[in-house]
């Protein structure tokens, strides 16, 4: 086992022990196996102050809560997590939000990440592209969509005159890599979604493009499949801003296009729809 692997294991065990004890992931100093290439989540500061020992577990602002009846750890339903008042401080800027993300330890993805991947791009974008979550390349660099799928995404955007440096912002549903590129779990999505909702408020994009099932279902809070969701615009209404719904288009994830040619034609139809909508709004 390398020093980095031992370190990740130690951090994971500490985190699991904390969650089991009282649902709170404590900040810690460096681990015995730490070397010079430290990941950015050594000793993650908490999002809020540590709850006192007497605080009831139901008020913990975490994705996990102790079931008072049988004292076991259970993943809370997304709505329960959010209504329990997951205490995400309001960020005034995107860089403040990125700092909150990099300090986050609210879900089980934190201990295994190398870098958080908050997102990047134009600040008042025509299109906010939302993917699923970082893969290995993104975890290694801290930047969204930089692997093969990202290169294809860049080409897809370029085909309708868009780019991540000029007029798009690229973000993900979860900001930390799910190990082995598995789908993010409902509790992980629920813990991370408040970051995305804040990003949308700060970015005020003209439109949103959801890449793939996970992004579409999480943003739109639906269990419908991507084939049913794609191909037509729907809307996302930012909390507290009912007057200003944002048009949302869902399409297949670029990774799906890399695996199967058959998704390319419908994805191209979606891109043309997006282009037409942007031209209408000009
Ligand atoms: N896939 C995603 O959904 N997001 C990324 O950032 C990279 C790959």
Short mmCIF file of C-alpha atoms and ligand atoms in Angstrom, two decimals:
data_model
loop_
_atom_site.label_atom_id
_atom_site.label_comp_id
_atom_site.label_asym_id
_atom_site.label_seq_id
_atom_site.Cartn_x
_atom_site.Cartn_y
_atom_site.Cartn_z
CA UNK A 1 0.00 0.00 0.00
CA UNK A 2 1.40 3.42 -0.89
CA UNK A 3 1.64 6.22 1.66
CA UNK A 4 -1.20 7.98 -0.14
CA UNK A 5 -3.44 4.90 0.02
CA UNK A 6 -2.70 4.39 3.72
CA UNK A 7 -3.46 8.03 4.29
CA UNK A 8 -6.77 7.83 2.44
CA UNK A 9 -7.70 4.71 4.40
CA UNK A 10 -6.88 6.38 7.73
CA UNK A 11 -8.93 9.42 6.77
CA UNK A 12 -11.82 7.25 5.67
CA UNK A 13 -11.78 5.26 8.92
CA UNK A 14 -11.73 8.44 10.98
CA UNK A 15 -14.58 9.87 8.98
CA UNK A 16 -16.64 6.67 9.33
CA UNK A 17 -15.96 6.59 13.07
CA UNK A 18 -17.08 10.21 13.39
CA UNK A 19 -20.30 9.58 11.50
CA UNK A 20 -21.05 6.55 13.59
CA UNK A 21 -20.35 8.36 16.84
CA UNK A 22 -22.39 11.51 16.38
CA UNK A 23 -22.73 12.28 12.68
CA UNK A 24 -20.06 14.92 12.69
CA UNK A 25 -16.81 14.77 10.74
CA UNK A 26 -14.14 16.35 12.92
CA UNK A 27 -11.26 18.39 11.56
CA UNK A 28 -7.97 16.58 12.07
CA UNK A 29 -4.34 17.34 11.64
CA UNK A 30 -2.12 15.52 9.19
CA UNK A 31 -1.90 11.75 9.19
CA UNK A 32 1.18 9.68 9.86
CA UNK A 33 1.46 8.65 6.22
CA UNK A 34 1.19 12.16 4.83
CA UNK A 35 3.82 12.98 2.19
CA UNK A 36 4.65 16.10 0.18
CA UNK A 37 1.86 15.67 -2.36
CA UNK A 38 -1.01 16.23 0.04
CA UNK A 39 -4.54 16.14 -1.30
CA UNK A 40 -6.48 19.31 -0.60
CA UNK A 41 -8.73 17.75 2.00
CA UNK A 42 -6.26 17.13 4.78
CA UNK A 43 -7.94 18.23 7.98
CA UNK A 44 -11.13 19.50 6.33
CA UNK A 45 -12.53 22.41 8.35
CA UNK A 46 -16.24 21.81 9.05
CA UNK A 47 -18.90 23.88 7.34
CA UNK A 48 -20.26 24.83 10.71
CA UNK A 49 -19.06 24.64 14.29
CA UNK A 50 -18.99 21.26 15.96
CA UNK A 51 -22.31 20.49 17.61
CA UNK A 52 -22.17 20.09 21.36
CA UNK A 53 -22.52 16.59 22.79
CA UNK A 54 -26.08 17.28 23.92
CA UNK A 55 -27.32 18.45 20.52
CA UNK A 56 -30.02 16.07 19.26
CA UNK A 57 -28.93 14.17 16.17
CA UNK A 58 -32.01 15.32 14.26
CA UNK A 59 -30.56 18.83 14.12
CA UNK A 60 -27.25 17.79 12.64
CA UNK A 61 -26.65 19.47 9.29
CA UNK A 62 -25.32 16.32 7.69
CA UNK A 63 -26.24 13.79 5.11
CA UNK A 64 -26.28 11.11 7.80
CA UNK A 65 -28.22 11.03 11.00
CA UNK A 66 -28.39 8.58 13.85
CA UNK A 67 -31.72 6.81 14.02
CA UNK A 68 -32.77 7.52 17.60
CA UNK A 69 -34.71 4.27 17.89
CA UNK A 70 -32.10 1.69 17.08
CA UNK A 71 -28.96 3.79 17.13
CA UNK A 72 -27.84 2.69 13.68
CA UNK A 73 -26.41 4.91 11.00
CA UNK A 74 -28.77 5.46 8.13
CA UNK A 75 -28.65 7.54 5.00
CA UNK A 76 -31.31 10.21 5.24
CA UNK A 77 -33.70 10.81 2.34
CA UNK A 78 -32.58 13.82 0.25
CA UNK A 79 -35.61 15.86 1.36
CA UNK A 80 -34.92 15.00 4.99
CA UNK A 81 -31.35 16.19 4.66
CA UNK A 82 -32.41 19.46 3.11
CA UNK A 83 -35.29 20.06 5.48
CA UNK A 84 -33.02 19.24 8.43
CA UNK A 85 -31.39 22.52 7.43
CA UNK A 86 -28.09 21.45 5.93
CA UNK A 87 -26.19 24.54 6.90
CA UNK A 88 -24.50 25.77 3.77
CA UNK A 89 -23.36 29.35 4.30
CA UNK A 90 -24.37 31.78 1.52
CA UNK A 91 -21.42 32.42 -0.77
CA UNK A 92 -21.30 35.90 -2.27
CA UNK A 93 -19.04 34.90 -5.17
CA UNK A 94 -18.09 31.83 -7.14
CA UNK A 95 -14.67 31.77 -5.55
CA UNK A 96 -16.20 31.85 -2.08
CA UNK A 97 -18.38 28.95 -3.15
CA UNK A 98 -15.34 27.04 -4.45
CA UNK A 99 -13.67 27.55 -1.06
CA UNK A 100 -16.73 26.13 0.71
CA UNK A 101 -16.69 23.16 -1.64
CA UNK A 102 -13.02 22.50 -1.03
CA UNK A 103 -13.62 22.44 2.74
CA UNK A 104 -16.73 20.29 2.57
CA UNK A 105 -16.84 17.00 4.43
CA UNK A 106 -20.60 16.52 4.38
CA UNK A 107 -20.76 13.19 2.56
CA UNK A 108 -18.80 9.96 2.18
CA UNK A 109 -17.08 11.17 -1.01
CA UNK A 110 -14.87 13.64 0.87
CA UNK A 111 -12.32 11.19 2.31
CA UNK A 112 -11.44 9.60 -1.02
CA UNK A 113 -11.17 12.67 -3.23
CA UNK A 114 -7.87 14.16 -4.36
CA UNK A 115 -9.40 17.47 -5.41
CA UNK A 116 -12.83 18.96 -5.26
CA UNK A 117 -14.17 20.02 -8.66
CA UNK A 118 -16.42 23.05 -8.16
CA UNK A 119 -16.73 24.04 -11.82
CA UNK A 120 -15.32 26.60 -14.23
CA UNK A 121 -16.22 28.89 -17.08
CA UNK A 122 -17.82 32.20 -17.98
CA UNK A 123 -19.43 34.07 -15.09
CA UNK A 124 -22.71 35.09 -16.76
CA UNK A 125 -22.99 32.14 -19.11
CA UNK A 126 -25.37 31.58 -21.96
CA UNK A 127 -25.33 27.92 -20.96
CA UNK A 128 -24.63 26.20 -17.68
CA UNK A 129 -23.67 22.62 -18.50
CA UNK A 130 -24.29 20.22 -15.64
CA UNK A 131 -22.63 16.81 -15.60
CA UNK A 132 -22.78 13.99 -13.12
CA UNK A 133 -19.57 14.19 -11.12
CA UNK A 134 -15.80 14.17 -11.50
CA UNK A 135 -13.99 11.16 -12.91
CA UNK A 136 -10.33 10.27 -12.43
CA UNK A 137 -8.97 13.07 -14.66
CA UNK A 138 -11.15 15.68 -13.01
CA UNK A 139 -10.26 14.41 -9.52
CA UNK A 140 -6.57 14.65 -10.42
CA UNK A 141 -6.81 18.20 -11.78
CA UNK A 142 -9.72 19.82 -9.92
CA UNK A 143 -11.26 20.82 -13.29
CA UNK A 144 -14.57 19.58 -14.74
CA UNK A 145 -14.84 17.53 -17.92
CA UNK A 146 -11.17 17.33 -18.86
CA UNK A 147 -11.02 13.63 -19.85
CA UNK A 148 -12.30 12.01 -23.04
CA UNK A 149 -15.91 12.88 -22.31
CA UNK A 150 -14.84 16.48 -21.67
CA UNK A 151 -13.04 16.71 -24.98
CA UNK A 152 -16.17 15.50 -26.72
CA UNK A 153 -18.27 17.95 -24.72
CA UNK A 154 -16.01 20.79 -25.90
CA UNK A 155 -16.54 19.67 -29.52
CA UNK A 156 -20.29 19.43 -29.04
CA UNK A 157 -20.40 22.95 -27.61
CA UNK A 158 -18.12 24.29 -30.36
CA UNK A 159 -20.46 22.85 -33.01
CA UNK A 160 -23.09 25.40 -31.92
CA UNK A 161 -20.70 28.28 -31.24
CA UNK A 162 -20.25 27.73 -27.51
CA UNK A 163 -17.16 27.33 -25.39
CA UNK A 164 -16.30 26.95 -21.71
CA UNK A 165 -13.99 29.95 -21.82
CA UNK A 166 -16.34 32.36 -23.64
CA UNK A 167 -19.96 31.70 -22.85
CA UNK A 168 -20.51 28.47 -20.88
CA UNK A 169 -19.97 27.38 -17.31
CA UNK A 170 -19.33 23.69 -16.60
CA UNK A 171 -20.39 22.18 -13.28
CA UNK A 172 -21.44 18.84 -11.86
CA UNK A 173 -24.11 17.50 -9.56
CA UNK A 174 -21.49 16.20 -7.10
CA UNK A 175 -18.20 18.01 -6.67
CA UNK A 176 -16.12 15.03 -5.53
CA UNK A 177 -15.33 11.86 -7.43
CA UNK A 178 -17.43 8.81 -6.62
CA UNK A 179 -14.87 6.00 -6.18
CA UNK A 180 -14.48 3.83 -9.27
CA UNK A 181 -16.74 6.24 -11.19
CA UNK A 182 -19.87 4.70 -9.70
CA UNK A 183 -23.08 6.72 -9.78
CA UNK A 184 -23.33 9.21 -6.94
CA UNK A 185 -25.72 7.93 -4.24
CA UNK A 186 -28.90 9.82 -3.25
CA UNK A 187 -27.40 10.99 0.05
CA UNK A 188 -24.27 12.27 -1.73
CA UNK A 189 -26.40 14.11 -4.28
CA UNK A 190 -28.57 15.58 -1.53
CA UNK A 191 -25.54 16.78 0.41
CA UNK A 192 -23.99 18.41 -2.67
CA UNK A 193 -27.05 19.89 -4.43
CA UNK A 194 -27.13 23.05 -2.26
CA UNK A 195 -23.79 24.00 -3.84
CA UNK A 196 -25.29 23.70 -7.32
CA UNK A 197 -28.38 25.69 -6.35
CA UNK A 198 -26.10 28.46 -5.10
CA UNK A 199 -24.00 28.29 -8.25
CA UNK A 200 -27.11 28.75 -10.36
CA UNK A 201 -28.14 31.79 -8.30
CA UNK A 202 -24.69 33.33 -8.70
CA UNK A 203 -24.28 32.49 -12.38
CA UNK A 204 -27.82 33.31 -13.54
CA UNK A 205 -27.33 31.33 -16.77
CA UNK A 206 -29.62 31.97 -19.73
CA UNK A 207 -30.15 28.23 -20.16
CA UNK A 208 -29.09 24.98 -18.53
CA UNK A 209 -27.95 21.86 -20.37
CA UNK A 210 -28.11 18.69 -18.27
CA UNK A 211 -25.70 16.06 -19.56
CA UNK A 212 -27.03 12.62 -18.74
CA UNK A 213 -29.60 10.93 -16.52
CA UNK A 214 -28.01 11.68 -13.15
CA UNK A 215 -27.77 15.42 -13.82
CA UNK A 216 -31.26 15.62 -15.29
CA UNK A 217 -32.94 13.66 -12.51
CA UNK A 218 -31.12 15.46 -9.70
CA UNK A 219 -31.68 18.99 -10.99
CA UNK A 220 -35.30 18.41 -11.96
CA UNK A 221 -36.04 16.20 -8.95
CA UNK A 222 -37.61 13.50 -11.09
CA UNK A 223 -37.18 9.78 -11.61
CA UNK A 224 -37.99 9.93 -15.34
CA UNK A 225 -35.36 8.45 -17.64
CA UNK A 226 -33.10 10.51 -19.87
CA UNK A 227 -34.74 9.28 -23.06
CA UNK A 228 -38.05 10.68 -21.83
CA UNK A 229 -36.52 13.90 -20.52
CA UNK A 230 -34.39 14.85 -23.52
CA UNK A 231 -35.57 16.49 -26.71
CA UNK A 232 -37.66 19.33 -25.28
CA UNK A 233 -37.12 22.25 -22.94
CA UNK A 234 -38.40 22.23 -19.41
CA UNK A 235 -37.72 24.70 -16.57
CA UNK A 236 -35.77 25.04 -13.36
CA UNK A 237 -36.99 27.63 -10.88
CA UNK A 238 -34.32 28.94 -8.49
CA UNK A 239 -35.53 28.94 -4.87
CA UNK A 240 -36.99 32.31 -3.97
CA UNK A 241 -37.05 33.42 -7.60
CA UNK A 242 -40.32 31.99 -8.91
CA UNK A 243 -40.56 34.82 -11.43
CA UNK A 244 -37.41 33.76 -13.22
CA UNK A 245 -37.49 30.13 -14.31
CA UNK A 246 -34.50 29.05 -16.35
CA UNK A 247 -35.03 26.92 -19.49
CA UNK A 248 -33.45 23.48 -19.11
CA UNK A 249 -32.61 21.04 -21.86
CA UNK A 250 -31.51 17.50 -21.09
CA UNK A 251 -29.44 15.37 -23.39
CA UNK A 252 -27.30 12.26 -23.36
CA UNK A 253 -24.01 12.37 -21.47
CA UNK A 254 -20.93 12.66 -23.75
CA UNK A 255 -19.69 9.36 -22.25
CA UNK A 256 -22.82 7.67 -23.62
CA UNK A 257 -21.97 9.05 -27.07
CA UNK A 258 -18.45 7.65 -26.76
CA UNK A 259 -19.92 4.22 -26.01
CA UNK A 260 -22.71 4.12 -28.54
CA UNK A 261 -23.03 5.78 -31.95
CA UNK A 262 -26.81 5.59 -31.68
CA UNK A 263 -26.92 8.47 -29.19
CA UNK A 264 -25.13 10.88 -31.53
CA UNK A 265 -28.08 11.76 -33.76
CA UNK A 266 -30.51 12.59 -30.91
CA UNK A 267 -27.76 14.49 -29.08
CA UNK A 268 -27.18 16.57 -32.21
CA UNK A 269 -30.94 17.25 -32.42
CA UNK A 270 -30.77 18.49 -28.81
CA UNK A 271 -27.84 20.76 -29.58
CA UNK A 272 -29.73 22.28 -32.50
CA UNK A 273 -32.70 22.92 -30.19
CA UNK A 274 -30.37 24.66 -27.74
CA UNK A 275 -28.86 26.79 -30.48
CA UNK A 276 -32.32 27.80 -31.75
CA UNK A 277 -33.41 28.77 -28.21
CA UNK A 278 -30.29 30.89 -27.69
CA UNK A 279 -30.84 32.64 -31.02
CA UNK A 280 -34.47 33.36 -30.08
CA UNK A 281 -33.35 35.02 -26.87
CA UNK A 282 -30.71 37.23 -28.50
N1 LIG B 1 -18.25 13.31 -16.38
C1 LIG B 1 -19.01 14.19 -15.71
O1 LIG B 1 -20.23 14.02 -15.59
N2 LIG B 1 -18.43 15.27 -15.20
C2 LIG B 1 -17.12 15.51 -15.34
O2 LIG B 1 -16.66 16.52 -14.84
C3 LIG B 1 -16.37 14.58 -16.04
C4 LIG B 1 -16.93 13.48 -16.55
#
